[in-house]
Coordinates of C-alpha atoms in Angstrom, one line a residue:
M68 CA -18.7 -12.0 -21.8
V69 CA -17.8 -9.1 -19.6
R70 CA -18.3 -5.7 -21.3
K71 CA -19.8 -3.1 -19.0
V72 CA -17.8 -2.5 -15.8
A73 CA -18.9 -0.3 -12.8
I74 CA -16.1 1.3 -10.9
I75 CA -16.8 2.8 -7.5
G76 CA -14.6 5.7 -6.6
A77 CA -12.4 8.0 -8.7
G78 CA -9.2 8.0 -6.5
V79 CA -6.0 6.6 -7.9
S80 CA -7.4 3.1 -7.8
G81 CA -10.5 4.1 -9.7
L82 CA -8.5 6.0 -12.3
A83 CA -6.1 3.0 -12.7
S84 CA -9.2 0.7 -13.1
I85 CA -10.7 3.0 -15.8
K86 CA -7.5 2.9 -17.8
A87 CA -7.1 -0.9 -17.3
C88 CA -10.6 -1.4 -18.6
L89 CA -10.0 0.7 -21.7
E90 CA -6.7 -1.2 -22.4
E91 CA -8.7 -4.4 -22.4
G92 CA -11.5 -3.1 -24.6
L93 CA -14.0 -2.9 -21.8
E94 CA -16.6 -0.1 -21.2
P95 CA -16.0 1.5 -17.7
T96 CA -18.4 3.7 -15.9
C97 CA -16.9 5.3 -12.7
F98 CA -19.2 6.6 -9.9
E99 CA -17.6 9.3 -7.7
R100 CA -19.6 10.8 -4.9
S101 CA -17.6 14.1 -4.8
N102 CA -17.1 16.7 -7.5
G103 CA -13.5 15.8 -8.3
I104 CA -10.9 13.0 -8.7
G105 CA -8.1 12.0 -6.4
G106 CA -9.9 10.3 -3.5
L107 CA -7.7 10.5 -0.5
W108 CA -5.5 13.2 -2.1
H109 CA -8.4 15.5 -2.9
F110 CA -8.1 17.9 0.0
T111 CA -11.2 19.6 1.5
D112 CA -11.4 22.1 4.4
S113 CA -13.5 19.8 6.4
A114 CA -14.0 16.0 6.6
M115 CA -17.0 14.7 4.7
D116 CA -19.0 11.6 5.5
G117 CA -18.1 8.6 3.3
R118 CA -14.9 10.2 2.0
A119 CA -11.2 10.0 3.0
S120 CA -9.8 13.0 4.6
I121 CA -6.3 14.4 4.9
Y122 CA -4.8 17.4 6.7
A123 CA -3.4 20.4 4.8
S124 CA 0.3 19.6 5.3
V125 CA 0.3 16.0 4.2
C126 CA 3.2 15.0 2.0
T127 CA 3.9 11.6 0.4
N128 CA 6.2 9.0 2.0
S129 CA 7.1 7.5 -1.4
C130 CA 9.2 9.4 -3.8
K131 CA 8.0 10.4 -7.3
E132 CA 10.0 7.8 -9.2
M133 CA 8.6 5.0 -7.0
M134 CA 4.9 6.1 -6.9
C135 CA 4.1 7.2 -10.5
F136 CA 1.8 5.4 -12.9
P137 CA 4.2 3.1 -14.8
D138 CA 3.7 4.7 -18.2
F139 CA 3.3 8.3 -16.9
P140 CA 6.4 9.6 -15.1
F141 CA 6.2 12.7 -13.0
P142 CA 7.6 15.9 -14.5
E143 CA 11.3 16.1 -13.8
D144 CA 11.0 19.4 -12.0
F145 CA 8.5 18.0 -9.4
P146 CA 10.0 17.5 -6.0
N147 CA 10.9 14.0 -5.0
Y148 CA 8.4 13.9 -2.1
L149 CA 5.2 15.8 -2.9
H150 CA 2.8 17.9 -1.0
N151 CA -0.7 16.7 -1.4
T152 CA -1.6 19.6 -3.8
K153 CA 1.3 18.7 -6.1
L154 CA 0.3 15.0 -6.1
Q155 CA -3.3 16.1 -6.9
E156 CA -1.9 18.1 -9.8
Y157 CA -0.2 15.0 -11.1
I158 CA -3.3 12.9 -10.8
Q159 CA -5.3 15.5 -12.7
M160 CA -2.6 15.5 -15.4
F161 CA -2.7 11.7 -15.6
A162 CA -6.5 11.7 -16.0
E163 CA -6.5 14.3 -18.7
H164 CA -3.5 12.8 -20.6
F165 CA -5.4 9.4 -20.9
D166 CA -8.8 11.1 -21.4
L167 CA -10.3 9.3 -18.4
L168 CA -12.6 12.1 -17.0
K169 CA -15.4 11.4 -19.5
Y170 CA -15.9 8.0 -18.0
I171 CA -16.7 9.4 -14.5
K172 CA -20.1 10.4 -13.2
F173 CA -19.4 13.0 -10.4
K174 CA -21.6 13.8 -7.5
T175 CA -23.0 10.2 -7.8
L176 CA -23.4 8.0 -4.7
V177 CA -23.6 4.3 -5.1
I178 CA -26.5 3.1 -2.9
H179 CA -26.7 -0.6 -3.6
V180 CA -24.7 -3.2 -5.4
R181 CA -26.4 -6.6 -5.5
K182 CA -26.2 -9.8 -7.6
R183 CA -28.8 -10.3 -10.2
L184 CA -31.0 -13.3 -9.8
D185 CA -29.3 -15.0 -12.7
F186 CA -25.8 -14.2 -11.3
P187 CA -24.7 -17.9 -11.3
I188 CA -25.1 -17.9 -15.1
T189 CA -24.4 -14.3 -16.1
G190 CA -22.2 -12.9 -13.3
Q191 CA -24.0 -9.6 -13.6
W192 CA -24.7 -7.0 -10.9
E193 CA -27.4 -4.4 -10.3
V194 CA -25.9 -1.1 -9.3
E195 CA -28.2 1.5 -7.9
T196 CA -27.0 5.1 -7.8
E197 CA -28.2 8.6 -6.7
T198 CA -27.3 11.8 -8.5
E199 CA -28.7 15.0 -7.0
G200 CA -31.8 13.2 -5.7
Q201 CA -32.3 11.2 -8.9
V202 CA -32.0 7.4 -8.4
E203 CA -31.0 5.1 -11.3
L204 CA -30.6 1.4 -11.6
D205 CA -28.3 -0.2 -14.1
V206 CA -26.9 -3.6 -14.9
F207 CA -23.1 -4.2 -15.2
D208 CA -21.1 -7.3 -16.2
A209 CA -18.5 -6.6 -13.5
V210 CA -17.8 -4.3 -10.5
M211 CA -14.5 -2.8 -9.3
V212 CA -14.6 -1.5 -5.8
C213 CA -12.1 1.4 -5.4
S214 CA -13.6 3.1 -2.4
G215 CA -10.4 3.0 -0.3
H216 CA -9.7 2.0 3.3
H217 CA -9.2 5.4 4.9
V218 CA -12.8 6.4 5.2
Y219 CA -14.4 5.0 8.4
P220 CA -12.4 6.0 11.5
N221 CA -11.6 3.6 14.3
I222 CA -12.2 5.4 17.6
P223 CA -11.6 2.8 20.3
A224 CA -13.4 4.8 23.1
N225 CA -14.5 1.6 24.7
N226 CA -10.8 0.7 25.3
Y227 CA -10.3 3.8 27.5
P228 CA -12.4 4.0 30.7
G229 CA -13.4 7.5 31.7
M230 CA -13.5 8.8 28.2
E231 CA -17.0 10.1 28.8
K232 CA -15.7 12.1 31.7
F233 CA -13.1 14.0 29.8
K234 CA -14.0 17.7 29.6
G235 CA -11.6 18.6 26.9
K236 CA -12.2 17.9 23.2
Y237 CA -11.4 14.7 21.5
F238 CA -11.7 13.5 17.9
H239 CA -10.2 11.2 15.2
S240 CA -7.3 12.4 13.2
R241 CA -9.4 12.5 10.0
E242 CA -11.0 15.6 11.5
Y243 CA -7.7 17.3 11.9
K244 CA -6.9 19.9 9.2
G245 CA -4.3 22.2 10.8
P246 CA -2.6 23.4 14.0
E247 CA -4.1 26.9 14.3
K248 CA -6.6 26.3 17.1
F249 CA -4.1 24.4 19.2
R250 CA -1.9 27.4 19.9
G251 CA -0.9 27.5 23.6
K252 CA -2.9 24.3 24.3
R253 CA -1.8 20.9 25.7
A254 CA -2.5 18.0 23.3
L255 CA -2.3 14.3 23.5
V256 CA -2.0 12.3 20.2
V257 CA -2.9 8.6 20.6
G258 CA -1.2 6.4 18.0
L259 CA 2.3 6.3 16.7
G260 CA 1.6 5.9 13.0
N261 CA 2.4 8.3 10.1
S262 CA -0.6 10.5 10.8
G263 CA -0.1 10.6 14.6
S264 CA 3.6 11.5 14.2
D265 CA 2.9 14.1 11.6
I266 CA 0.2 15.7 13.7
A267 CA 2.3 15.6 16.9
V268 CA 5.3 17.3 15.1
E269 CA 3.1 19.9 13.5
L270 CA 1.3 20.7 16.8
S271 CA 4.6 21.1 18.6
N272 CA 5.2 24.3 16.7
V273 CA 2.3 26.1 18.3
A274 CA 1.0 24.0 21.3
S275 CA 2.4 24.5 24.8
Q276 CA 3.1 20.8 25.0
V277 CA 2.4 17.7 22.9
Y278 CA 2.3 14.1 24.2
L279 CA 2.5 11.2 21.8
S280 CA 1.1 7.9 23.2
S281 CA 2.0 4.5 21.7
R282 CA 1.3 1.0 23.0
S283 CA 3.8 -0.9 20.9
G284 CA 6.3 1.6 19.5
S285 CA 7.5 1.8 15.9
W286 CA 10.6 2.2 13.8
V287 CA 10.9 5.7 12.6
M288 CA 12.7 6.4 9.3
S289 CA 13.7 9.5 7.4
R290 CA 12.7 10.1 3.8
V291 CA 16.3 11.1 3.1
W292 CA 18.6 8.2 3.0
E293 CA 22.2 7.4 2.0
N294 CA 23.9 10.5 0.4
G295 CA 20.6 12.3 0.5
Y296 CA 18.8 9.9 -2.0
P297 CA 15.1 8.9 -1.4
W298 CA 14.9 6.0 1.0
D299 CA 12.7 3.9 -1.2
M300 CA 15.0 4.2 -4.2
L301 CA 17.8 2.6 -2.2
I302 CA 15.8 0.0 -0.1
I303 CA 13.1 -1.3 -2.4
N304 CA 15.1 -3.4 -4.9
R305 CA 15.0 -6.9 -6.2
F306 CA 18.5 -7.9 -4.8
E307 CA 17.7 -6.9 -1.2
T308 CA 14.3 -8.7 -1.5
F309 CA 16.1 -11.9 -2.7
L310 CA 18.7 -11.6 0.1
R311 CA 16.1 -11.0 2.8
N312 CA 14.1 -14.0 1.8
A313 CA 17.1 -16.3 1.2
L314 CA 19.0 -15.7 4.4
P315 CA 18.3 -17.5 7.6
T316 CA 15.6 -15.8 9.7
A317 CA 18.1 -14.9 12.5
I318 CA 20.4 -13.1 10.1
S319 CA 17.5 -11.5 8.2
D320 CA 16.0 -10.2 11.5
W321 CA 19.4 -8.8 12.6
L322 CA 19.9 -7.0 9.3
F323 CA 16.4 -5.6 9.5
E324 CA 17.0 -4.2 13.0
K325 CA 20.4 -2.7 11.9
Q326 CA 18.7 -1.0 8.9
M327 CA 15.9 0.4 11.0
S328 CA 18.2 1.7 13.6
R329 CA 20.8 3.3 11.4
W330 CA 19.4 6.8 11.9
F331 CA 19.3 6.8 15.7
D332 CA 18.9 4.5 18.7
H333 CA 15.2 4.1 19.1
E334 CA 15.5 3.0 22.7
N335 CA 16.9 6.4 23.7
F336 CA 13.8 8.0 22.3
S337 CA 11.3 5.6 23.8
L338 CA 10.2 4.6 20.2
V339 CA 11.6 1.1 19.9
P340 CA 8.9 -1.5 18.9
V341 CA 7.8 -4.1 21.4
N342 CA 8.6 -6.7 18.7
R343 CA 11.6 -5.4 16.8
T344 CA 11.6 -8.0 14.1
L345 CA 8.1 -7.6 12.8
R346 CA 8.1 -6.0 9.3
K347 CA 5.3 -3.6 10.1
E348 CA 5.3 -0.4 8.1
P349 CA 7.7 2.1 9.7
V350 CA 6.8 5.7 10.5
F351 CA 8.3 8.2 8.1
N352 CA 9.0 11.5 9.8
D353 CA 12.1 13.6 9.3
E354 CA 11.5 15.8 12.4
L355 CA 10.1 13.6 15.2
P356 CA 13.5 12.7 16.8
S357 CA 14.4 16.4 16.9
R358 CA 11.2 17.4 18.5
I359 CA 11.6 14.7 21.1
T360 CA 15.1 15.9 21.8
C361 CA 13.9 19.5 22.2
G362 CA 11.1 18.4 24.6
S363 CA 8.3 19.8 22.5
V364 CA 7.0 16.2 21.9
V365 CA 7.0 13.7 24.8
V366 CA 6.6 10.0 24.1
K367 CA 4.3 8.2 26.5
P368 CA 3.1 4.6 26.8
G369 CA -0.5 3.5 26.0
V370 CA -3.4 5.2 27.8
K371 CA -5.0 3.3 30.6
E372 CA -7.8 5.6 31.3
F373 CA -9.0 9.2 31.2
T374 CA -10.2 11.6 33.9
E375 CA -11.9 15.0 33.5
S376 CA -8.7 16.7 32.5
S377 CA -6.0 14.1 32.5
A378 CA -4.7 10.9 31.0
V379 CA -3.5 8.0 33.1
F380 CA -0.9 5.9 31.2
Q381 CA -0.1 2.2 31.5
D382 CA 3.1 2.9 33.5
G383 CA 1.1 4.7 36.1
T384 CA 2.1 8.2 35.1
V385 CA -0.5 10.9 34.9
Q386 CA -0.6 13.9 32.6
E387 CA -2.8 16.7 33.8
G388 CA -4.4 19.7 32.1
L389 CA -5.1 18.2 28.7
D390 CA -7.1 20.4 26.3
Y391 CA -7.3 18.0 23.3
V392 CA -7.0 14.3 22.6
I393 CA -6.5 13.3 18.9
F394 CA -7.0 9.6 18.1
A395 CA -4.7 8.6 15.3
T396 CA -5.9 5.0 15.6
G397 CA -6.5 4.0 12.1
Y398 CA -9.6 2.9 10.2
T399 CA -12.1 0.1 9.8
F400 CA -13.4 -1.4 6.6
A401 CA -17.0 -0.9 5.5
Y402 CA -18.9 -1.4 2.3
P403 CA -22.3 0.1 3.0
F404 CA -23.3 -0.2 -0.7
M405 CA -23.0 -4.0 -0.7
D406 CA -26.3 -5.6 0.0
D407 CA -24.4 -8.7 1.0
E408 CA -21.2 -7.8 2.7
S409 CA -20.4 -11.5 3.2
I410 CA -19.3 -11.5 -0.4
L411 CA -16.2 -9.6 0.7
M412 CA -16.1 -10.7 4.3
C413 CA -16.7 -14.4 3.7
R414 CA -14.8 -15.7 6.7
D415 CA -14.7 -14.6 10.4
N416 CA -16.1 -11.2 9.4
T417 CA -12.8 -10.2 7.8
V418 CA -12.2 -9.2 4.2
T419 CA -11.0 -12.4 2.5
L420 CA -9.7 -11.9 -1.0
Y421 CA -7.7 -14.0 -3.4
K422 CA -4.5 -12.1 -4.2
S423 CA -6.0 -9.3 -2.1
I424 CA -8.3 -8.6 -5.0
L425 CA -10.9 -11.2 -5.7
P426 CA -13.7 -12.6 -3.5
P427 CA -13.0 -16.3 -3.8
R428 CA -16.5 -17.7 -3.4
L429 CA -18.3 -16.0 -6.2
E430 CA -20.0 -18.2 -8.7
K431 CA -18.5 -15.9 -11.4
P432 CA -15.3 -13.9 -10.9
T433 CA -16.8 -10.5 -11.8
M434 CA -16.0 -8.4 -8.7
A435 CA -12.6 -7.0 -7.7
V436 CA -11.5 -4.8 -4.8
I437 CA -8.6 -2.5 -5.8
G438 CA -6.2 -0.8 -3.4
L439 CA -7.0 -2.9 -0.3
V440 CA -3.4 -3.6 0.4
Q441 CA -0.4 -1.9 2.1
S442 CA 3.3 -2.3 1.7
L443 CA 6.5 -0.3 1.7
G444 CA 5.8 0.3 -2.0
S445 CA 3.4 3.0 -3.2
A446 CA -0.3 2.6 -3.6
I447 CA -0.4 3.9 -7.2
P448 CA 1.7 1.2 -9.0
T449 CA 0.1 -1.4 -6.8
A450 CA -3.4 -0.5 -7.7
E451 CA -2.4 -0.1 -11.3
L452 CA -1.1 -3.7 -11.4
Q453 CA -4.1 -5.0 -9.5
S454 CA -6.5 -3.4 -11.9
R455 CA -4.7 -4.9 -14.9
W456 CA -4.8 -8.4 -13.4
A457 CA -8.5 -8.0 -12.5
T458 CA -9.6 -6.8 -15.9
R459 CA -7.8 -9.8 -17.5
V460 CA -9.6 -12.1 -15.1
F461 CA -12.9 -10.6 -16.2
K462 CA -12.0 -11.3 -19.8
G463 CA -10.9 -14.8 -19.0
L464 CA -7.3 -14.1 -20.0
C465 CA -6.0 -14.9 -16.5
K466 CA -7.3 -18.2 -15.4
L467 CA -8.3 -18.8 -11.8
P468 CA -7.8 -22.0 -9.7
S469 CA -10.6 -23.7 -7.9
E470 CA -12.3 -22.1 -4.9
S471 CA -10.5 -24.6 -2.6
H472 CA -7.1 -23.7 -4.1
M473 CA -7.8 -20.0 -3.7
M474 CA -8.8 -20.5 -0.1
E475 CA -5.6 -22.5 0.5
D476 CA -3.6 -19.7 -1.1
I477 CA -5.3 -17.2 1.2
D478 CA -4.6 -19.3 4.3
E479 CA -0.9 -19.7 3.3
K480 CA -0.5 -16.0 2.9
M481 CA -2.3 -15.3 6.2
G482 CA 0.3 -17.6 7.9
K483 CA 3.1 -15.6 6.4
K484 CA 1.5 -12.3 7.4
L485 CA 1.3 -13.6 11.0
K486 CA 5.0 -14.3 11.0
W487 CA 6.2 -11.1 9.3
Y488 CA 3.6 -8.5 10.5
G489 CA 2.1 -10.0 13.7
Q490 CA -1.4 -10.1 12.3
C491 CA -2.9 -12.7 9.9
D492 CA -5.5 -10.2 8.7
S493 CA -3.0 -7.4 8.1
L494 CA -3.3 -5.5 4.8
Q495 CA 0.5 -5.4 4.6
T496 CA 2.4 -7.5 2.1
D497 CA 5.9 -7.7 0.6
Y498 CA 5.9 -5.2 -2.2
I499 CA 8.1 -6.8 -4.8
V500 CA 7.0 -10.4 -4.1
Y501 CA 3.4 -9.3 -4.5
M502 CA 3.9 -7.2 -7.6
D503 CA 5.9 -10.0 -9.2
E504 CA 3.2 -12.5 -8.3
L505 CA 0.6 -10.5 -10.3
A506 CA 3.1 -9.6 -13.0
S507 CA 3.9 -13.3 -13.6
V508 CA 0.3 -14.2 -14.2
I509 CA -0.2 -11.3 -16.6
G510 CA 3.0 -12.0 -18.4
I511 CA 4.8 -8.7 -17.7
K512 CA 7.4 -9.7 -15.0
P513 CA 10.9 -8.7 -16.2
N514 CA 13.0 -11.7 -17.2
I515 CA 16.2 -10.9 -15.3
P516 CA 18.5 -13.6 -16.7
L517 CA 17.4 -12.7 -20.3
L518 CA 18.0 -9.0 -19.6
F519 CA 21.6 -9.7 -18.4
L520 CA 22.2 -11.4 -21.7
T521 CA 20.5 -9.0 -24.0
D522 CA 20.6 -5.6 -22.2
P523 CA 23.1 -5.7 -19.3
R524 CA 22.9 -2.0 -18.6
L525 CA 19.2 -2.2 -18.1
A526 CA 19.5 -5.5 -16.2
V527 CA 21.8 -3.9 -13.6
Q528 CA 19.3 -1.1 -13.0
V529 CA 16.3 -3.5 -12.8
Y530 CA 17.9 -6.0 -10.4
F531 CA 20.2 -3.9 -8.2
G532 CA 18.5 -0.5 -8.7
P533 CA 15.0 0.7 -7.5
C534 CA 12.1 -1.5 -8.3
S535 CA 10.4 1.4 -10.0
P536 CA 6.9 1.1 -11.6
Y537 CA 8.3 1.3 -15.1
Q538 CA 9.6 -2.3 -14.8
F539 CA 6.0 -3.5 -15.1
R540 CA 5.6 -1.8 -18.5
L541 CA 8.9 -3.2 -20.1
T542 CA 7.3 -6.2 -21.8
G543 CA 4.1 -8.2 -22.4
P544 CA 0.5 -6.8 -22.5
G545 CA 0.5 -3.1 -22.0
K546 CA 4.2 -2.6 -22.9
W547 CA 5.2 1.0 -22.9
D548 CA 8.0 2.0 -25.3
G549 CA 9.3 4.6 -22.9
A550 CA 9.8 2.2 -20.0
R551 CA 13.5 1.4 -20.7
N552 CA 14.5 5.0 -20.9
A553 CA 12.5 5.9 -17.9
I554 CA 14.4 3.4 -15.8
L555 CA 17.8 4.5 -17.2
T556 CA 17.0 8.2 -16.4
Q557 CA 15.2 7.8 -13.1
W558 CA 18.3 9.0 -11.1
D559 CA 18.6 12.1 -13.3
R560 CA 15.0 13.1 -12.6
T561 CA 15.6 12.5 -8.9
L562 CA 18.6 14.8 -8.8
K563 CA 16.9 17.4 -11.0
A564 CA 14.5 18.2 -8.2
T565 CA 17.2 19.0 -5.6
R566 CA 20.1 20.4 -7.7
T567 CA 18.5 23.8 -8.1
R568 CA 21.9 25.7 -7.8
I569 CA 24.7 25.1 -10.2
V570 CA 27.5 23.2 -8.5
H571 CA 30.5 21.9 -10.3
S572 CA 31.1 18.3 -9.3
P573 CA 32.5 15.2 -11.1
Q574 CA 30.0 12.9 -9.3
S575 CA 27.9 10.7 -11.4
S576 CA 24.1 10.9 -11.1
F577 CA 24.0 7.1 -10.5
P578 CA 24.8 6.5 -6.8
L579 CA 27.0 3.5 -7.3
C580 CA 29.0 4.1 -4.2
A581 CA 25.8 4.3 -2.1
F582 CA 24.7 1.0 -3.5
L583 CA 28.1 -0.7 -2.8
R584 CA 28.0 0.5 0.8
I585 CA 24.4 -0.7 1.3
L586 CA 25.1 -4.1 -0.2
A587 CA 28.5 -4.7 1.4
L588 CA 27.2 -5.9 4.7
P589 CA 24.5 -8.2 3.3
L590 CA 27.0 -9.6 0.8
L591 CA 29.6 -10.3 3.5
I592 CA 27.1 -12.1 5.7
A593 CA 25.8 -14.1 2.8
A594 CA 29.4 -15.1 1.9
V595 CA 30.1 -16.2 5.5
F596 CA 26.9 -18.2 5.6
L597 CA 27.7 -20.0 2.4
V598 CA 31.2 -20.9 3.6
F599 CA 30.3 -22.2 7.0
V600 CA 26.9 -23.9 6.4

């Protein structure tokens, strides 16, 4: 019987795990190596070993209604997209509201996690920690790994001949904190992801010239979408997910490209992806096209090699006089506290997890990795649902299939990832499909047909409106009585943040016209397909 649960990390995944344990009557102990909660969103003036690091200007790419904990909406006066300090404020509010802080041991480093000798019988773990020089060893019935995946930087120096000759300064984007020291300098940012784009745009305000290098390109989206509404409240919905998965691949791919290109023609800005139909996470940046148009950011292909003061690109062009190179080249996974990393990386040295949570080859299912997944949806509701599923597995309330069936499921999903994202080991997944998969097992997935019969107003919002986190607290274990009202008022809270001047207008807060315009084209194509096929 699982009772004591060790949780490693007090970021949003760790806090969600503490709360999930408490809801299931378990006894959590969370170990956090820093002096505060928030993980990635806990800003520090300098990068610290073993901790995620962000720059001072970071804002969220998911809006507040789509990234909240499902039973704890953001205050209505919070902006739709939040600066990291504002999100950290919300995280602190959440932890205090649910009284989670007392379960956290701060300034405590987890040194070792190992199976006990009798693990095949008990499923127990030995967890060794260090707090201000004092080492302790304790036994836990289960472990939840919430240490994140933005900790260990990937600097592919070996991929760039001549890097050792470069006389300027180079570092990974996790070391970047602000643009001040780049004033009047020439900088190259390697990597067209969210961090690379943000840094390039910010540097362009002070640097004499910024170059942005990308090997494969990327779709770039604005946070502000149809009629000024948040992009994710209009795109991430159940109807579009159904349509995307039901339509023939050719039509689905065409619609995807049209959607990604609606803001501007990516070819004209040298940003278009090499493979346009892959569903890789787009870059969210409201200013990048403008900076490219103004010439303050110049997009370049991949780097071939470096010299003492220049970069040679794959197309043969050379950029002289570089002062800085910033590698926004992502992160690698590492679990230094695991005595046996093969528990998590049980095949081909890659992390292999059932439902992206559970190591499939454990004799007892008493370890879970929370937050090791990416999608167009927000990390907070995803981690929250993962932790609820994991704790119910610990208690035996969610039954697992055999190891062979779990591995077959993993293989099937890796095949789909290869098709949709171009990498079988990608962390990316389809947000709504993944959330519904977990919710179905727990017994909390909204019953859409039943809702249309019993509560049509709510059903319309749930199916055609944003797939907001509140949907996963409407029913079943962990039901929140405020979920229905939160869904019906989510557009009001969205507009509250931007309507800061009194304007007399007859428009409704529910963007029905926006929805109709967005759905018109897919509906037309679907109708044509049904008629002629």
